[in-house]
Amino acid sequence: MADPEVEHRCGMIAVLGRPNVGKSTLVNSLVGEHLSIVSPKPQTTRHRILGVVQREHAQLLLVDTPGLHRARGRGALNRVLNRTAQQAVEGIDAILVMVDATRITEEDRDVVALIAASDAPAVLAVNKVDKIKRKDALLPVLRMLGELAPWRAVVPVSVTRGTNVAELEAELTRLLPVAPPAYPADQFTDRSTNFLIAERVREQAMMLLQAEVPYGVTVEVERTEEEGKRLIVHASIVVERDSQKGIVIGNGGEMLKRIGTRARKSLIALLGRPIHLQLWVKVRDGWSADERALQQLGYDDR
Ligand code: GDP
Ligand code: MG
């Protein structure tokens, strides 16, 4: 039982930053579940995902967002990603901005400008400090960033090493209102199991496919069937062009088999039961240029 003398805090925290700074890695680390998929490729996170951090005296509701980036070039998909990230700022109690200590860019300044326009208190996490060899080189960077906005705290962290992550969590918890838990103690996301299954399959596809293809890939779970202890999952990898279909399938089906084998392992870890994964590849012409198709696939939650 929680100590009745200590007040319980609960609130929503938007996690913002340009792609690839480590937002999803942090959300997963705090939630304690592999919730948001992570890869070295930018634009891995396409959806707004709620991660519920369960603590004795607090429940932190972290909204992991696709990175904010300048909407040039890539068309409809980018516009939807930015809109999703901006929507995440509304109705929240605090903002966490994350940057990569080794590379501060114009896009980072855009994110800071967005938070400056918001009323919510904000904390800055300067991530990947493990990559900085000379620690004294970090000080001027922290000072410069500190002056950009009225931060409640500026915390250098390494999420992958676990450095200062607890301190960051403490700073965020302080900003939340006193309130009872919003989610049951065993719930770690607002997303459905089918959504999490589709994301696990997409994660493996993004890891294994080279160059152009990952940005054109999405995954749909068509249906699942219970078969005793086993869950049978029927899913499709959806690509934009016939040429991509060939790449996803690979020579003699070799690539699809590799994606399927890895995704199945990942699904066993997620669901804790035997899985039979039936994977197909489908072509949906030019889907990333068509916002209507994006909506049908659940990439836009208006
Ligand atoms: P997001 O796009 O901001 O969600 O970034 P991700 O969480 O997907 O991470 C992007 C890449 O940065 C992944 O390859 C992570 O493993 C890596 N990464 C995340 N945190 C750290 C860190 O503290 N140190 C280092 N060296 N790499 C990190
Ligand atoms: Mg991410």
CSV table of N, CA and C and ligand atoms in Angstrom, one decimal, residues 17-26 28 36-45 64-67 98 127-131 157-162, ligand 1:
chain,number,residue,atom,x,y,z
A,17,GLY,N,11.0,16.6,-29.3
A,17,GLY,CA,12.4,16.7,-29.8
A,17,GLY,C,12.5,16.3,-31.2
A,18,ARG,N,13.6,16.7,-31.9
A,18,ARG,CA,13.7,16.3,-33.3
A,18,ARG,C,14.0,14.7,-33.3
A,19,PRO,N,13.8,14.1,-34.5
A,19,PRO,CA,14.0,12.7,-34.6
A,19,PRO,C,15.4,12.2,-34.2
A,20,ASN,N,15.4,11.0,-33.6
A,20,ASN,CA,16.7,10.3,-33.3
A,20,ASN,C,17.5,10.8,-32.1
A,21,VAL,N,16.9,11.7,-31.3
A,21,VAL,CA,17.6,12.1,-30.1
A,21,VAL,C,17.5,11.1,-28.9
A,22,GLY,N,16.5,10.2,-29.0
A,22,GLY,CA,16.4,9.2,-27.9
A,22,GLY,C,15.1,9.3,-27.1
A,23,LYS,N,14.1,9.9,-27.7
A,23,LYS,CA,12.8,10.0,-26.9
A,23,LYS,C,12.1,8.7,-26.6
A,24,SER,N,12.0,7.8,-27.7
A,24,SER,CA,11.4,6.5,-27.4
A,24,SER,C,12.2,5.7,-26.5
A,25,THR,N,13.5,5.8,-26.6
A,25,THR,CA,14.4,5.0,-25.7
A,25,THR,C,14.1,5.4,-24.3
A,26,LEU,N,13.9,6.7,-24.0
A,26,LEU,CA,13.6,7.1,-22.6
A,26,LEU,C,12.2,6.6,-22.2
A,28,ASN,N,10.5,4.1,-23.2
A,28,ASN,CA,10.6,2.6,-22.9
A,28,ASN,C,11.3,2.4,-21.6
A,36,SER,N,7.6,1.7,-27.3
A,36,SER,CA,7.7,2.4,-28.5
A,36,SER,C,8.9,1.8,-29.3
A,37,ILE,N,8.7,1.6,-30.6
A,37,ILE,CA,9.8,1.0,-31.3
A,37,ILE,C,11.0,2.0,-31.5
A,38,VAL,N,12.2,1.4,-31.5
A,38,VAL,CA,13.4,2.3,-31.6
A,38,VAL,C,14.3,1.7,-32.7
A,39,SER,N,14.8,2.6,-33.5
A,39,SER,CA,15.8,2.1,-34.5
A,39,SER,C,16.8,3.3,-34.8
A,40,PRO,N,17.9,3.0,-35.4
A,40,PRO,CA,18.9,4.1,-35.7
A,40,PRO,C,18.3,5.0,-36.8
A,41,LYS,N,17.2,4.6,-37.4
A,41,LYS,CA,16.7,5.4,-38.6
A,41,LYS,C,15.7,6.5,-38.0
A,42,PRO,N,15.8,7.7,-38.5
A,42,PRO,CA,14.8,8.7,-38.2
A,42,PRO,C,13.4,8.3,-38.6
A,43,GLN,N,12.4,8.9,-38.0
A,43,GLN,CA,11.0,8.6,-38.3
A,43,GLN,C,10.6,7.2,-38.0
A,44,THR,N,11.2,6.6,-37.0
A,44,THR,CA,10.8,5.3,-36.6
A,44,THR,C,9.5,5.4,-35.9
A,45,THR,N,9.3,6.4,-35.0
A,45,THR,CA,8.0,6.6,-34.3
A,45,THR,C,7.1,7.4,-35.2
A,64,ASP,N,4.8,9.9,-26.1
A,64,ASP,CA,5.9,9.8,-27.0
A,64,ASP,C,5.4,10.3,-28.4
A,65,THR,N,6.2,11.1,-29.0
A,65,THR,CA,5.7,11.7,-30.3
A,65,THR,C,6.7,11.4,-31.4
A,66,PRO,N,6.2,11.4,-32.6
A,66,PRO,CA,7.1,11.4,-33.7
A,66,PRO,C,8.0,12.7,-33.6
A,67,GLY,N,9.2,12.7,-34.0
A,67,GLY,CA,10.0,13.9,-33.9
A,67,GLY,C,9.4,15.0,-34.6
A,98,MET,N,13.9,17.0,-25.5
A,98,MET,CA,15.1,16.2,-25.5
A,98,MET,C,16.0,16.7,-26.7
A,127,ASN,N,20.6,14.5,-23.9
A,127,ASN,CA,20.9,13.1,-23.9
A,127,ASN,C,22.2,12.7,-24.6
A,128,LYS,N,22.6,11.5,-24.5
A,128,LYS,CA,23.8,10.9,-25.2
A,128,LYS,C,25.1,11.5,-24.7
A,129,VAL,N,25.1,11.9,-23.4
A,129,VAL,CA,26.4,12.5,-22.9
A,129,VAL,C,27.5,11.4,-22.8
A,130,ASP,N,27.1,10.1,-22.9
A,130,ASP,CA,28.1,9.1,-23.0
A,130,ASP,C,29.0,9.2,-24.2
A,131,LYS,N,28.5,9.9,-25.2
A,131,LYS,CA,29.3,10.1,-26.4
A,131,LYS,C,30.3,11.2,-26.4
A,157,VAL,N,21.8,13.6,-19.5
A,157,VAL,CA,21.5,12.2,-19.3
A,157,VAL,C,22.2,11.3,-20.3
A,158,SER,N,22.3,10.1,-20.0
A,158,SER,CA,22.5,9.0,-21.0
A,158,SER,C,21.5,8.0,-20.7
A,159,VAL,N,20.5,7.9,-21.6
A,159,VAL,CA,19.4,7.0,-21.4
A,159,VAL,C,19.9,5.6,-21.5
A,160,THR,N,20.7,5.3,-22.5
A,160,THR,CA,21.2,3.9,-22.7
A,160,THR,C,22.1,3.4,-21.5
A,161,ARG,N,22.8,4.3,-20.9
A,161,ARG,CA,23.7,4.0,-19.8
A,161,ARG,C,22.9,4.1,-18.5
A,162,GLY,N,21.8,4.8,-18.5
A,162,GLY,CA,21.0,5.0,-17.2
A,162,GLY,C,21.5,6.1,-16.4
B,1,GDP,P1,13.7,9.2,-31.1
B,1,GDP,O1,13.6,9.3,-32.6
B,1,GDP,O2,14.0,10.5,-30.5
B,1,GDP,O3,12.5,8.4,-30.5
B,1,GDP,O4,15.0,8.3,-30.9
B,1,GDP,P2,15.2,6.7,-30.5
B,1,GDP,O5,14.7,6.5,-29.1
B,1,GDP,O6,14.5,5.9,-31.6
B,1,GDP,O7,16.8,6.6,-30.5
B,1,GDP,C1,17.5,6.9,-31.7
B,1,GDP,C2,18.9,6.2,-31.5
B,1,GDP,O8,19.6,6.8,-30.5
B,1,GDP,C3,18.8,4.7,-31.2
B,1,GDP,O9,19.8,4.1,-32.0
B,1,GDP,C4,19.1,4.7,-29.7
B,1,GDP,O10,19.7,3.5,-29.3
B,1,GDP,C5,20.1,5.8,-29.6
B,1,GDP,N1,20.2,6.4,-28.2
B,1,GDP,C6,19.2,6.7,-27.4
B,1,GDP,N2,19.7,7.1,-26.2
B,1,GDP,C7,21.0,7.1,-26.3
B,1,GDP,C8,22.1,7.4,-25.3
B,1,GDP,O11,21.9,7.8,-24.2
B,1,GDP,N3,23.4,7.3,-25.8
B,1,GDP,C9,23.6,6.8,-27.1
B,1,GDP,N4,24.9,6.7,-27.4
B,1,GDP,N5,22.7,6.5,-27.9
B,1,GDP,C10,21.4,6.6,-27.6
